[in-house]
Amino acid sequence: MIPLERQVDILARLIERSRAYFDLYKFIEGSDYRPQIIDQMNDYFWFFRFQGHILRYVLIVELGALFEKTNKSVCFQSVLERAKSRIHHVKHAELTQVLEDAHVVSSKVSTLRNKAFAHRDSRLDFDDAFKEAGITLDEIESLIEASKTLADKLCDEFEVQPPVFTTVETIGDCKRLFRQLGSEV
């Protein structure tokens, strides 16, 4: 079995990537920037054609992995179970509560992951899976923040580098790229 410290590190890196995918998706598909960059995206149609889908896909798959319910994977539930004997019971209870508080939104992500992406439920069209999940970008962002809270506390407990969000840098790079393509973003 992978050492617990390494599992905590894996969770932290998954969260970093999830946040980066979220920031990129929101930049390309969200209402804050899309109107300003759509012409440049259309100029490079074959490059940007599937960007939103790709970013949404990897975001949901990686974020969903954090909230799996199996003890055979590196996810919050299994790491917390394995960590039970190594951290103070009060700290463990706090972490478990954060995980439980995230359940409503994480179950929506799991619905998407399992029905639209990972397993492609034959009873649901891709768009129907999104309707069934009924998740918003704000909920996804709140789940990422809850994930970071969990990871920060686990990283502190096991002396692992916590996840670092680079939203400002990511958006800055996106703006610079689109300015080079002629946008006034």
mmCIF file of N, CA and C in Angstrom, residues 8-147:
data_model
loop_
_atom_site.group_PDB
_atom_site.id
_atom_site.type_symbol
_atom_site.label_atom_id
_atom_site.label_comp_id
_atom_site.label_asym_id
_atom_site.label_seq_id
_atom_site.Cartn_x
_atom_site.Cartn_y
_atom_site.Cartn_z
ATOM 1 N N VAL A 8 -1.695 11.519 0.954
ATOM 2 C CA VAL A 8 -2.086 12.903 1.242
ATOM 3 C C VAL A 8 -1.515 13.826 0.167
ATOM 4 N N ASP A 9 -0.280 13.581 -0.240
ATOM 5 C CA ASP A 9 0.336 14.376 -1.302
ATOM 6 C C ASP A 9 -0.430 14.212 -2.617
ATOM 7 N N ILE A 10 -0.844 13.013 -2.929
ATOM 8 C CA ILE A 10 -1.631 12.766 -4.148
ATOM 9 C C ILE A 10 -2.926 13.575 -4.104
ATOM 10 N N LEU A 11 -3.607 13.570 -2.958
ATOM 11 C CA LEU A 11 -4.834 14.363 -2.814
ATOM 12 C C LEU A 11 -4.551 15.848 -3.041
ATOM 13 N N ALA A 12 -3.469 16.339 -2.454
ATOM 14 C CA ALA A 12 -3.129 17.761 -2.600
ATOM 15 C C ALA A 12 -2.878 18.118 -4.060
ATOM 16 N N ARG A 13 -2.184 17.255 -4.782
ATOM 17 C CA ARG A 13 -1.899 17.540 -6.198
ATOM 18 C C ARG A 13 -3.169 17.448 -7.049
ATOM 19 N N LEU A 14 -4.068 16.517 -6.724
ATOM 20 C CA LEU A 14 -5.354 16.438 -7.430
ATOM 21 C C LEU A 14 -6.149 17.729 -7.252
ATOM 22 N N ILE A 15 -6.102 18.286 -6.058
ATOM 23 C CA ILE A 15 -6.830 19.525 -5.788
ATOM 24 C C ILE A 15 -6.218 20.687 -6.562
ATOM 25 N N GLU A 16 -4.894 20.744 -6.601
ATOM 26 C CA GLU A 16 -4.242 21.803 -7.389
ATOM 27 C C GLU A 16 -4.683 21.744 -8.844
ATOM 28 N N ARG A 17 -4.649 20.543 -9.406
ATOM 29 C CA ARG A 17 -5.048 20.398 -10.812
ATOM 30 C C ARG A 17 -6.529 20.711 -10.994
ATOM 31 N N SER A 18 -7.367 20.256 -10.069
ATOM 32 C CA SER A 18 -8.802 20.550 -10.171
ATOM 33 C C SER A 18 -9.041 22.051 -10.196
ATOM 34 N N ARG A 19 -8.349 22.782 -9.349
ATOM 35 C CA ARG A 19 -8.530 24.240 -9.326
ATOM 36 C C ARG A 19 -8.059 24.861 -10.641
ATOM 37 N N ALA A 20 -6.923 24.395 -11.152
ATOM 38 C CA ALA A 20 -6.417 24.936 -12.421
ATOM 39 C C ALA A 20 -7.398 24.656 -13.554
ATOM 40 N N TYR A 21 -7.935 23.438 -13.618
ATOM 41 C CA TYR A 21 -8.920 23.106 -14.663
ATOM 42 C C TYR A 21 -10.171 23.972 -14.511
ATOM 43 N N PHE A 22 -10.600 24.170 -13.276
ATOM 44 C CA PHE A 22 -11.773 25.010 -13.021
ATOM 45 C C PHE A 22 -11.525 26.438 -13.508
ATOM 46 N N ASP A 23 -10.372 26.993 -13.150
ATOM 47 C CA ASP A 23 -10.057 28.366 -13.552
ATOM 48 C C ASP A 23 -10.015 28.501 -15.068
ATOM 49 N N LEU A 24 -9.397 27.542 -15.745
ATOM 50 C CA LEU A 24 -9.320 27.580 -17.211
ATOM 51 C C LEU A 24 -10.705 27.428 -17.833
ATOM 52 N N TYR A 25 -11.493 26.495 -17.306
ATOM 53 C CA TYR A 25 -12.848 26.286 -17.826
ATOM 54 C C TYR A 25 -13.679 27.559 -17.662
ATOM 55 N N LYS A 26 -13.624 28.140 -16.488
ATOM 56 C CA LYS A 26 -14.407 29.342 -16.211
ATOM 57 C C LYS A 26 -13.952 30.503 -17.105
ATOM 58 N N PHE A 27 -12.662 30.586 -17.391
ATOM 59 C CA PHE A 27 -12.155 31.637 -18.270
ATOM 60 C C PHE A 27 -12.695 31.456 -19.687
ATOM 61 N N ILE A 28 -12.637 30.228 -20.192
ATOM 62 C CA ILE A 28 -13.028 29.970 -21.587
ATOM 63 C C ILE A 28 -14.544 29.925 -21.758
ATOM 64 N N GLU A 29 -15.261 29.373 -20.800
ATOM 65 C CA GLU A 29 -16.700 29.169 -20.948
ATOM 66 C C GLU A 29 -17.561 30.151 -20.150
ATOM 67 N N GLY A 30 -16.975 30.806 -19.165
ATOM 68 C CA GLY A 30 -17.754 31.674 -18.289
ATOM 69 C C GLY A 30 -18.076 33.028 -18.902
ATOM 70 N N SER A 31 -19.035 33.695 -18.313
ATOM 71 C CA SER A 31 -19.513 34.972 -18.855
ATOM 72 C C SER A 31 -18.558 36.138 -18.598
ATOM 73 N N ASP A 32 -17.593 35.977 -17.700
ATOM 74 C CA ASP A 32 -16.668 37.078 -17.410
ATOM 75 C C ASP A 32 -15.741 37.391 -18.584
ATOM 76 N N TYR A 33 -15.264 36.364 -19.278
ATOM 77 C CA TYR A 33 -14.269 36.577 -20.330
ATOM 78 C C TYR A 33 -14.690 36.100 -21.715
ATOM 79 N N ARG A 34 -15.542 35.103 -21.786
ATOM 80 C CA ARG A 34 -15.889 34.519 -23.087
ATOM 81 C C ARG A 34 -16.322 35.557 -24.133
ATOM 82 N N PRO A 35 -17.185 36.518 -23.788
ATOM 83 C CA PRO A 35 -17.580 37.492 -24.811
ATOM 84 C C PRO A 35 -16.388 38.264 -25.397
ATOM 85 N N GLN A 36 -15.352 38.437 -24.595
ATOM 86 C CA GLN A 36 -14.177 39.185 -25.043
ATOM 87 C C GLN A 36 -13.197 38.336 -25.845
ATOM 88 N N ILE A 37 -13.302 37.012 -25.746
ATOM 89 C CA ILE A 37 -12.322 36.138 -26.405
ATOM 90 C C ILE A 37 -12.930 35.264 -27.493
ATOM 91 N N ILE A 38 -14.231 35.338 -27.680
ATOM 92 C CA ILE A 38 -14.906 34.429 -28.611
ATOM 93 C C ILE A 38 -14.401 34.590 -30.041
ATOM 94 N N ASP A 39 -14.100 35.809 -30.467
ATOM 95 C CA ASP A 39 -13.599 36.005 -31.833
ATOM 96 C C ASP A 39 -12.263 35.300 -32.033
ATOM 97 N N GLN A 40 -11.376 35.405 -31.062
ATOM 98 C CA GLN A 40 -10.081 34.732 -31.172
ATOM 99 C C GLN A 40 -10.258 33.214 -31.108
ATOM 100 N N MET A 41 -11.190 32.760 -30.295
ATOM 101 C CA MET A 41 -11.459 31.319 -30.243
ATOM 102 C C MET A 41 -11.988 30.842 -31.593
ATOM 103 N N ASN A 42 -12.835 31.634 -32.219
ATOM 104 C CA ASN A 42 -13.354 31.263 -33.541
ATOM 105 C C ASN A 42 -12.266 31.313 -34.607
ATOM 106 N N ASP A 43 -11.291 32.223 -34.455
ATOM 107 C CA ASP A 43 -10.163 32.273 -35.392
ATOM 108 C C ASP A 43 -9.338 30.990 -35.332
ATOM 109 N N TYR A 44 -9.314 30.355 -34.178
ATOM 110 C CA TYR A 44 -8.578 29.098 -33.974
ATOM 111 C C TYR A 44 -9.572 27.999 -33.588
ATOM 112 N N PHE A 45 -10.608 27.912 -34.371
ATOM 113 C CA PHE A 45 -11.728 27.020 -34.089
ATOM 114 C C PHE A 45 -11.281 25.593 -33.800
ATOM 115 N N TRP A 46 -10.418 25.037 -34.613
ATOM 116 C CA TRP A 46 -10.048 23.628 -34.450
ATOM 117 C C TRP A 46 -9.229 23.399 -33.191
ATOM 118 N N PHE A 47 -8.584 24.424 -32.699
ATOM 119 C CA PHE A 47 -7.865 24.297 -31.438
ATOM 120 C C PHE A 47 -8.827 24.403 -30.256
ATOM 121 N N PHE A 48 -9.719 25.375 -30.302
ATOM 122 C CA PHE A 48 -10.613 25.632 -29.167
ATOM 123 C C PHE A 48 -11.912 24.839 -29.207
ATOM 124 N N ARG A 49 -12.131 24.125 -30.283
ATOM 125 C CA ARG A 49 -13.407 23.433 -30.477
ATOM 126 C C ARG A 49 -13.841 22.603 -29.267
ATOM 127 N N PHE A 50 -12.929 21.847 -28.703
ATOM 128 C CA PHE A 50 -13.277 20.954 -27.594
ATOM 129 C C PHE A 50 -12.664 21.378 -26.256
ATOM 130 N N GLN A 51 -12.060 22.555 -26.191
ATOM 131 C CA GLN A 51 -11.394 22.975 -24.956
ATOM 132 C C GLN A 51 -12.332 22.972 -23.751
ATOM 133 N N GLY A 52 -13.510 23.552 -23.897
ATOM 134 C CA GLY A 52 -14.446 23.587 -22.778
ATOM 135 C C GLY A 52 -14.820 22.192 -22.309
ATOM 136 N N HIS A 53 -15.078 21.299 -23.264
ATOM 137 C CA HIS A 53 -15.441 19.923 -22.911
ATOM 138 C C HIS A 53 -14.274 19.216 -22.219
ATOM 139 N N ILE A 54 -13.084 19.382 -22.772
ATOM 140 C CA ILE A 54 -11.906 18.721 -22.197
ATOM 141 C C ILE A 54 -11.677 19.200 -20.764
ATOM 142 N N LEU A 55 -11.728 20.499 -20.564
ATOM 143 C CA LEU A 55 -11.493 21.041 -19.224
ATOM 144 C C LEU A 55 -12.572 20.596 -18.241
ATOM 145 N N ARG A 56 -13.807 20.599 -18.681
ATOM 146 C CA ARG A 56 -14.908 20.142 -17.820
ATOM 147 C C ARG A 56 -14.732 18.658 -17.493
ATOM 148 N N TYR A 57 -14.330 17.883 -18.481
ATOM 149 C CA TYR A 57 -14.124 16.445 -18.295
ATOM 150 C C TYR A 57 -13.065 16.174 -17.227
ATOM 151 N N VAL A 58 -11.867 16.748 -17.416
ATOM 152 C CA VAL A 58 -10.797 16.449 -16.459
ATOM 153 C C VAL A 58 -11.116 17.017 -15.080
ATOM 154 N N LEU A 59 -11.799 18.150 -15.036
ATOM 155 C CA LEU A 59 -12.200 18.719 -13.751
ATOM 156 C C LEU A 59 -13.110 17.755 -12.999
ATOM 157 N N ILE A 60 -14.142 17.265 -13.656
ATOM 158 C CA ILE A 60 -15.106 16.378 -12.996
ATOM 159 C C ILE A 60 -14.472 15.036 -12.636
ATOM 160 N N VAL A 61 -13.666 14.483 -13.525
ATOM 161 C CA VAL A 61 -13.038 13.187 -13.241
ATOM 162 C C VAL A 61 -12.088 13.304 -12.053
ATOM 163 N N GLU A 62 -11.236 14.327 -12.040
ATOM 164 C CA GLU A 62 -10.275 14.458 -10.941
ATOM 165 C C GLU A 62 -10.949 14.869 -9.635
ATOM 166 N N LEU A 63 -11.877 15.811 -9.702
ATOM 167 C CA LEU A 63 -12.587 16.221 -8.491
ATOM 168 C C LEU A 63 -13.414 15.056 -7.948
ATOM 169 N N GLY A 64 -14.042 14.307 -8.834
ATOM 170 C CA GLY A 64 -14.810 13.137 -8.416
ATOM 171 C C GLY A 64 -13.952 12.080 -7.751
ATOM 172 N N ALA A 65 -12.710 11.943 -8.213
ATOM 173 C CA ALA A 65 -11.804 10.948 -7.628
ATOM 174 C C ALA A 65 -11.537 11.237 -6.149
ATOM 175 N N LEU A 66 -11.538 12.498 -5.789
ATOM 176 C CA LEU A 66 -11.299 12.867 -4.391
ATOM 177 C C LEU A 66 -12.392 12.357 -3.459
ATOM 178 N N PHE A 67 -13.590 12.166 -4.009
ATOM 179 C CA PHE A 67 -14.750 11.823 -3.185
ATOM 180 C C PHE A 67 -15.282 10.421 -3.465
ATOM 181 N N GLU A 68 -14.433 9.551 -3.975
ATOM 182 C CA GLU A 68 -14.825 8.155 -4.162
ATOM 183 C C GLU A 68 -15.229 7.565 -2.813
ATOM 184 N N LYS A 69 -15.939 6.457 -2.869
ATOM 185 C CA LYS A 69 -16.416 5.817 -1.638
ATOM 186 C C LYS A 69 -15.748 4.461 -1.405
ATOM 187 N N THR A 70 -14.665 4.204 -2.104
ATOM 188 C CA THR A 70 -14.013 2.904 -1.969
ATOM 189 C C THR A 70 -12.714 3.023 -1.184
ATOM 190 N N ASN A 71 -12.413 2.017 -0.418
ATOM 191 C CA ASN A 71 -11.163 1.993 0.338
ATOM 192 C C ASN A 71 -9.979 1.566 -0.515
ATOM 193 N N LYS A 72 -10.240 1.197 -1.760
ATOM 194 C CA LYS A 72 -9.158 0.752 -2.639
ATOM 195 C C LYS A 72 -8.523 1.900 -3.409
ATOM 196 N N SER A 73 -9.033 3.109 -3.237
ATOM 197 C CA SER A 73 -8.489 4.240 -3.988
ATOM 198 C C SER A 73 -7.951 5.302 -3.036
ATOM 199 N N VAL A 74 -7.179 6.222 -3.604
ATOM 200 C CA VAL A 74 -6.684 7.354 -2.830
ATOM 201 C C VAL A 74 -7.744 8.443 -2.935
ATOM 202 N N CYS A 75 -8.538 8.572 -1.894
ATOM 203 C CA CYS A 75 -9.619 9.557 -1.841
ATOM 204 C C CYS A 75 -9.759 10.005 -0.388
ATOM 205 N N PHE A 76 -10.515 11.063 -0.183
ATOM 206 C CA PHE A 76 -10.640 11.586 1.176
ATOM 207 C C PHE A 76 -11.152 10.543 2.159
ATOM 208 N N GLN A 77 -12.181 9.818 1.778
ATOM 209 C CA GLN A 77 -12.773 8.857 2.705
ATOM 210 C C GLN A 77 -11.760 7.802 3.139
ATOM 211 N N SER A 78 -11.040 7.224 2.186
ATOM 212 C CA SER A 78 -10.094 6.166 2.547
ATOM 213 C C SER A 78 -8.889 6.718 3.306
ATOM 214 N N VAL A 79 -8.419 7.906 2.925
ATOM 215 C CA VAL A 79 -7.282 8.497 3.635
ATOM 216 C C VAL A 79 -7.680 8.835 5.072
ATOM 217 N N LEU A 80 -8.870 9.385 5.260
ATOM 218 C CA LEU A 80 -9.319 9.677 6.626
ATOM 219 C C LEU A 80 -9.454 8.403 7.454
ATOM 220 N N GLU A 81 -9.935 7.354 6.840
ATOM 221 C CA GLU A 81 -10.053 6.077 7.556
ATOM 222 C C GLU A 81 -8.672 5.560 7.960
ATOM 223 N N ARG A 82 -7.722 5.615 7.025
ATOM 224 C CA ARG A 82 -6.366 5.145 7.317
ATOM 225 C C ARG A 82 -5.667 6.042 8.340
ATOM 226 N N ALA A 83 -6.015 7.322 8.348
ATOM 227 C CA ALA A 83 -5.352 8.284 9.237
ATOM 228 C C ALA A 83 -5.918 8.268 10.650
ATOM 229 N N LYS A 84 -7.014 7.588 10.837
ATOM 230 C CA LYS A 84 -7.737 7.615 12.119
ATOM 231 C C LYS A 84 -6.829 7.316 13.314
ATOM 232 N N SER A 85 -5.957 6.356 13.179
ATOM 233 C CA SER A 85 -5.101 5.969 14.300
ATOM 234 C C SER A 85 -3.878 6.878 14.455
ATOM 235 N N ARG A 86 -3.653 7.764 13.491
ATOM 236 C CA ARG A 86 -2.443 8.594 13.521
ATOM 237 C C ARG A 86 -2.697 10.062 13.845
ATOM 238 N N ILE A 87 -3.962 10.462 13.901
ATOM 239 C CA ILE A 87 -4.239 11.857 14.249
ATOM 240 C C ILE A 87 -5.220 11.909 15.423
ATOM 241 N N HIS A 88 -5.180 13.001 16.124
ATOM 242 C CA HIS A 88 -6.032 13.180 17.302
ATOM 243 C C HIS A 88 -7.499 13.030 16.907
ATOM 244 N N HIS A 89 -8.284 12.409 17.775
ATOM 245 C CA HIS A 89 -9.683 12.117 17.451
ATOM 246 C C HIS A 89 -10.507 13.383 17.197
ATOM 247 N N VAL A 90 -10.169 14.493 17.860
ATOM 248 C CA VAL A 90 -10.903 15.748 17.632
ATOM 249 C C VAL A 90 -10.624 16.264 16.220
ATOM 250 N N LYS A 91 -9.364 16.224 15.816
ATOM 251 C CA LYS A 91 -8.979 16.655 14.463
ATOM 252 C C LYS A 91 -9.638 15.746 13.425
ATOM 253 N N HIS A 92 -9.652 14.453 13.699
ATOM 254 C CA HIS A 92 -10.285 13.505 12.781
ATOM 255 C C HIS A 92 -11.777 13.801 12.654
ATOM 256 N N ALA A 93 -12.423 14.098 13.761
ATOM 257 C CA ALA A 93 -13.858 14.422 13.736
ATOM 258 C C ALA A 93 -14.110 15.699 12.927
ATOM 259 N N GLU A 94 -13.237 16.692 13.069
ATOM 260 C CA GLU A 94 -13.364 17.934 12.283
ATOM 261 C C GLU A 94 -13.270 17.640 10.788
ATOM 262 N N LEU A 95 -12.286 16.846 10.420
ATOM 263 C CA LEU A 95 -12.086 16.512 9.008
ATOM 264 C C LEU A 95 -13.261 15.709 8.462
ATOM 265 N N THR A 96 -13.746 14.790 9.251
ATOM 266 C CA THR A 96 -14.893 13.987 8.839
ATOM 267 C C THR A 96 -16.118 14.875 8.639
ATOM 268 N N GLN A 97 -16.276 15.881 9.491
ATOM 269 C CA GLN A 97 -17.407 16.801 9.362
ATOM 270 C C GLN A 97 -17.310 17.626 8.079
ATOM 271 N N VAL A 98 -16.113 18.091 7.730
ATOM 272 C CA VAL A 98 -15.930 18.837 6.478
ATOM 273 C C VAL A 98 -16.305 17.946 5.297
ATOM 274 N N LEU A 99 -15.880 16.687 5.352
ATOM 275 C CA LEU A 99 -16.212 15.736 4.286
ATOM 276 C C LEU A 99 -17.723 15.520 4.206
ATOM 277 N N GLU A 100 -18.362 15.356 5.347
ATOM 278 C CA GLU A 100 -19.819 15.174 5.363
ATOM 279 C C GLU A 100 -20.548 16.418 4.860
ATOM 280 N N ASP A 101 -20.057 17.599 5.215
ATOM 281 C CA ASP A 101 -20.676 18.848 4.757
ATOM 282 C C ASP A 101 -20.587 19.000 3.240
ATOM 283 N N ALA A 102 -19.568 18.423 2.654
ATOM 284 C CA ALA A 102 -19.371 18.512 1.197
ATOM 285 C C ALA A 102 -20.174 17.458 0.438
ATOM 286 N N HIS A 103 -20.858 16.582 1.148
ATOM 287 C CA HIS A 103 -21.510 15.431 0.513
ATOM 288 C C HIS A 103 -22.535 15.799 -0.559
ATOM 289 N N VAL A 104 -23.364 16.781 -0.319
ATOM 290 C CA VAL A 104 -24.419 17.124 -1.288
ATOM 291 C C VAL A 104 -23.806 17.478 -2.636
ATOM 292 N N VAL A 105 -22.802 18.337 -2.618
ATOM 293 C CA VAL A 105 -22.178 18.753 -3.879
ATOM 294 C C VAL A 105 -21.298 17.640 -4.441
ATOM 295 N N SER A 106 -20.574 16.940 -3.577
ATOM 296 C CA SER A 106 -19.710 15.865 -4.091
ATOM 297 C C SER A 106 -20.536 14.748 -4.726
ATOM 298 N N SER A 107 -21.748 14.529 -4.244
ATOM 299 C CA SER A 107 -22.598 13.506 -4.870
ATOM 300 C C SER A 107 -23.038 13.947 -6.263
ATOM 301 N N LYS A 108 -23.199 15.254 -6.471
ATOM 302 C CA LYS A 108 -23.524 15.760 -7.810
ATOM 303 C C LYS A 108 -22.344 15.546 -8.756
ATOM 304 N N VAL A 109 -21.143 15.802 -8.255
ATOM 305 C CA VAL A 109 -19.943 15.568 -9.065
ATOM 306 C C VAL A 109 -19.820 14.083 -9.386
ATOM 307 N N SER A 110 -20.093 13.229 -8.406
ATOM 308 C CA SER A 110 -20.036 11.780 -8.639
ATOM 309 C C SER A 110 -21.056 11.345 -9.681
ATOM 310 N N THR A 111 -22.245 11.942 -9.645
ATOM 311 C CA THR A 111 -23.256 11.641 -10.664
ATOM 312 C C THR A 111 -22.711 11.953 -12.046
ATOM 313 N N LEU A 112 -22.123 13.116 -12.195
ATOM 314 C CA LEU A 112 -21.547 13.486 -13.497
ATOM 315 C C LEU A 112 -20.409 12.557 -13.885
ATOM 316 N N ARG A 113 -19.517 12.325 -12.944
ATOM 317 C CA ARG A 113 -18.361 11.473 -13.229
ATOM 318 C C ARG A 113 -18.809 10.086 -13.677
ATOM 319 N N ASN A 114 -19.755 9.526 -12.965
ATOM 320 C CA ASN A 114 -20.155 8.151 -13.239
ATOM 321 C C ASN A 114 -21.144 8.015 -14.384
ATOM 322 N N LYS A 115 -21.995 9.002 -14.581
ATOM 323 C CA LYS A 115 -23.033 8.859 -15.608
ATOM 324 C C LYS A 115 -22.702 9.551 -16.918
ATOM 325 N N ALA A 116 -21.886 10.593 -16.874
ATOM 326 C CA ALA A 116 -21.591 11.329 -18.107
ATOM 327 C C ALA A 116 -20.186 11.063 -18.628
ATOM 328 N N PHE A 117 -19.232 10.822 -17.744
ATOM 329 C CA PHE A 117 -17.849 10.733 -18.186
ATOM 330 C C PHE A 117 -17.247 9.340 -18.051
ATOM 331 N N ALA A 118 -17.095 8.870 -16.830
ATOM 332 C CA ALA A 118 -16.345 7.639 -16.606
ATOM 333 C C ALA A 118 -17.054 6.386 -17.116
ATOM 334 N N HIS A 119 -18.348 6.290 -16.902
ATOM 335 C CA HIS A 119 -19.056 5.053 -17.258
ATOM 336 C C HIS A 119 -20.101 5.230 -18.348
ATOM 337 N N ARG A 120 -20.464 6.447 -18.663
ATOM 338 C CA ARG A 120 -21.453 6.765 -19.707
ATOM 339 C C ARG A 120 -22.701 5.898 -19.590
ATOM 340 N N ASP A 121 -23.505 6.211 -18.626
ATOM 341 C CA ASP A 121 -24.768 5.520 -18.371
ATOM 342 C C ASP A 121 -25.590 5.440 -19.659
ATOM 343 N N SER A 122 -25.973 4.233 -20.044
ATOM 344 C CA SER A 122 -26.705 4.037 -21.307
ATOM 345 C C SER A 122 -28.149 4.526 -21.233
ATOM 346 N N ARG A 123 -28.631 4.830 -20.037
ATOM 347 C CA ARG A 123 -30.006 5.322 -19.892
ATOM 348 C C ARG A 123 -30.098 6.836 -19.993
ATOM 349 N N LEU A 124 -28.964 7.515 -19.936
ATOM 350 C CA LEU A 124 -28.967 8.978 -19.937
ATOM 351 C C LEU A 124 -28.121 9.537 -21.068
ATOM 352 N N ASP A 125 -28.659 10.526 -21.736
ATOM 353 C CA ASP A 125 -27.886 11.309 -22.685
ATOM 354 C C ASP A 125 -26.905 12.158 -21.873
ATOM 355 N N PHE A 126 -25.800 12.540 -22.484
ATOM 356 C CA PHE A 126 -24.780 13.356 -21.833
ATOM 357 C C PHE A 126 -25.395 14.594 -21.169
ATOM 358 N N ASP A 127 -26.201 15.327 -21.913
ATOM 359 C CA ASP A 127 -26.827 16.540 -21.375
ATOM 360 C C ASP A 127 -27.810 16.223 -20.252
ATOM 361 N N ASP A 128 -28.492 15.080 -20.344
ATOM 362 C CA ASP A 128 -29.424 14.682 -19.289
ATOM 363 C C ASP A 128 -28.695 14.397 -17.976
ATOM 364 N N ALA A 129 -27.480 13.860 -18.076
ATOM 365 C CA ALA A 129 -26.691 13.607 -16.866
ATOM 366 C C ALA A 129 -26.387 14.923 -16.153
ATOM 367 N N PHE A 130 -26.098 15.964 -16.926
ATOM 368 C CA PHE A 130 -25.855 17.279 -16.322
ATOM 369 C C PHE A 130 -27.122 17.835 -15.693
ATOM 370 N N LYS A 131 -28.251 17.634 -16.363
ATOM 371 C CA LYS A 131 -29.518 18.101 -15.791
ATOM 372 C C LYS A 131 -29.828 17.358 -14.499
ATOM 373 N N GLU A 132 -29.592 16.042 -14.503
ATOM 374 C CA GLU A 132 -29.853 15.248 -13.302
ATOM 375 C C GLU A 132 -28.966 15.696 -12.145
ATOM 376 N N ALA A 133 -27.703 15.948 -12.433
ATOM 377 C CA ALA A 133 -26.779 16.375 -11.373
ATOM 378 C C ALA A 133 -27.152 17.761 -10.850
ATOM 379 N N GLY A 134 -27.576 18.639 -11.731
ATOM 380 C CA GLY A 134 -27.997 19.979 -11.324
ATOM 381 C C GLY A 134 -26.937 20.761 -10.566
ATOM 382 N N ILE A 135 -25.710 20.697 -11.024
ATOM 383 C CA ILE A 135 -24.614 21.365 -10.327
ATOM 384 C C ILE A 135 -24.264 22.685 -11.006
ATOM 385 N N THR A 136 -23.880 23.659 -10.200
ATOM 386 C CA THR A 136 -23.499 24.968 -10.726
ATOM 387 C C THR A 136 -21.989 25.169 -10.583
ATOM 388 N N LEU A 137 -21.467 26.148 -11.301
ATOM 389 C CA LEU A 137 -20.047 26.482 -11.162
ATOM 390 C C LEU A 137 -19.728 26.939 -9.738
ATOM 391 N N ASP A 138 -20.643 27.654 -9.120
ATOM 392 C CA ASP A 138 -20.421 28.087 -7.735
ATOM 393 C C ASP A 138 -20.316 26.886 -6.794
ATOM 394 N N GLU A 139 -21.133 25.865 -7.027
ATOM 395 C CA GLU A 139 -21.060 24.657 -6.191
ATOM 396 C C GLU A 139 -19.742 23.926 -6.415
ATOM 397 N N ILE A 140 -19.309 23.859 -7.668
ATOM 398 C CA ILE A 140 -18.022 23.214 -7.950
ATOM 399 C C ILE A 140 -16.904 23.967 -7.247
ATOM 400 N N GLU A 141 -16.947 25.281 -7.328
ATOM 401 C CA GLU A 141 -15.913 26.081 -6.664
ATOM 402 C C GLU A 141 -15.951 25.872 -5.149
ATOM 403 N N SER A 142 -17.134 25.787 -4.568
ATOM 404 C CA SER A 142 -17.229 25.560 -3.121
ATOM 405 C C SER A 142 -16.688 24.180 -2.749
ATOM 406 N N LEU A 143 -16.889 23.202 -3.618
ATOM 407 C CA LEU A 143 -16.353 21.864 -3.360
ATOM 408 C C LEU A 143 -14.829 21.867 -3.451
ATOM 409 N N ILE A 144 -14.295 22.610 -4.393
ATOM 410 C CA ILE A 144 -12.837 22.735 -4.490
ATOM 411 C C ILE A 144 -12.292 23.393 -3.224
ATOM 412 N N GLU A 145 -12.975 24.409 -2.738
ATOM 413 C CA GLU A 145 -12.538 25.085 -1.507
ATOM 414 C C GLU A 145 -12.621 24.138 -0.301
ATOM 415 N N ALA A 146 -13.686 23.349 -0.216
ATOM 416 C CA ALA A 146 -13.797 22.366 0.871
ATOM 417 C C ALA A 146 -12.686 21.327 0.762
ATOM 418 N N SER A 147 -12.374 20.933 -0.461
ATOM 419 C CA SER A 147 -11.285 19.978 -0.691
ATOM 420 C C SER A 147 -9.962 20.551 -0.213
#
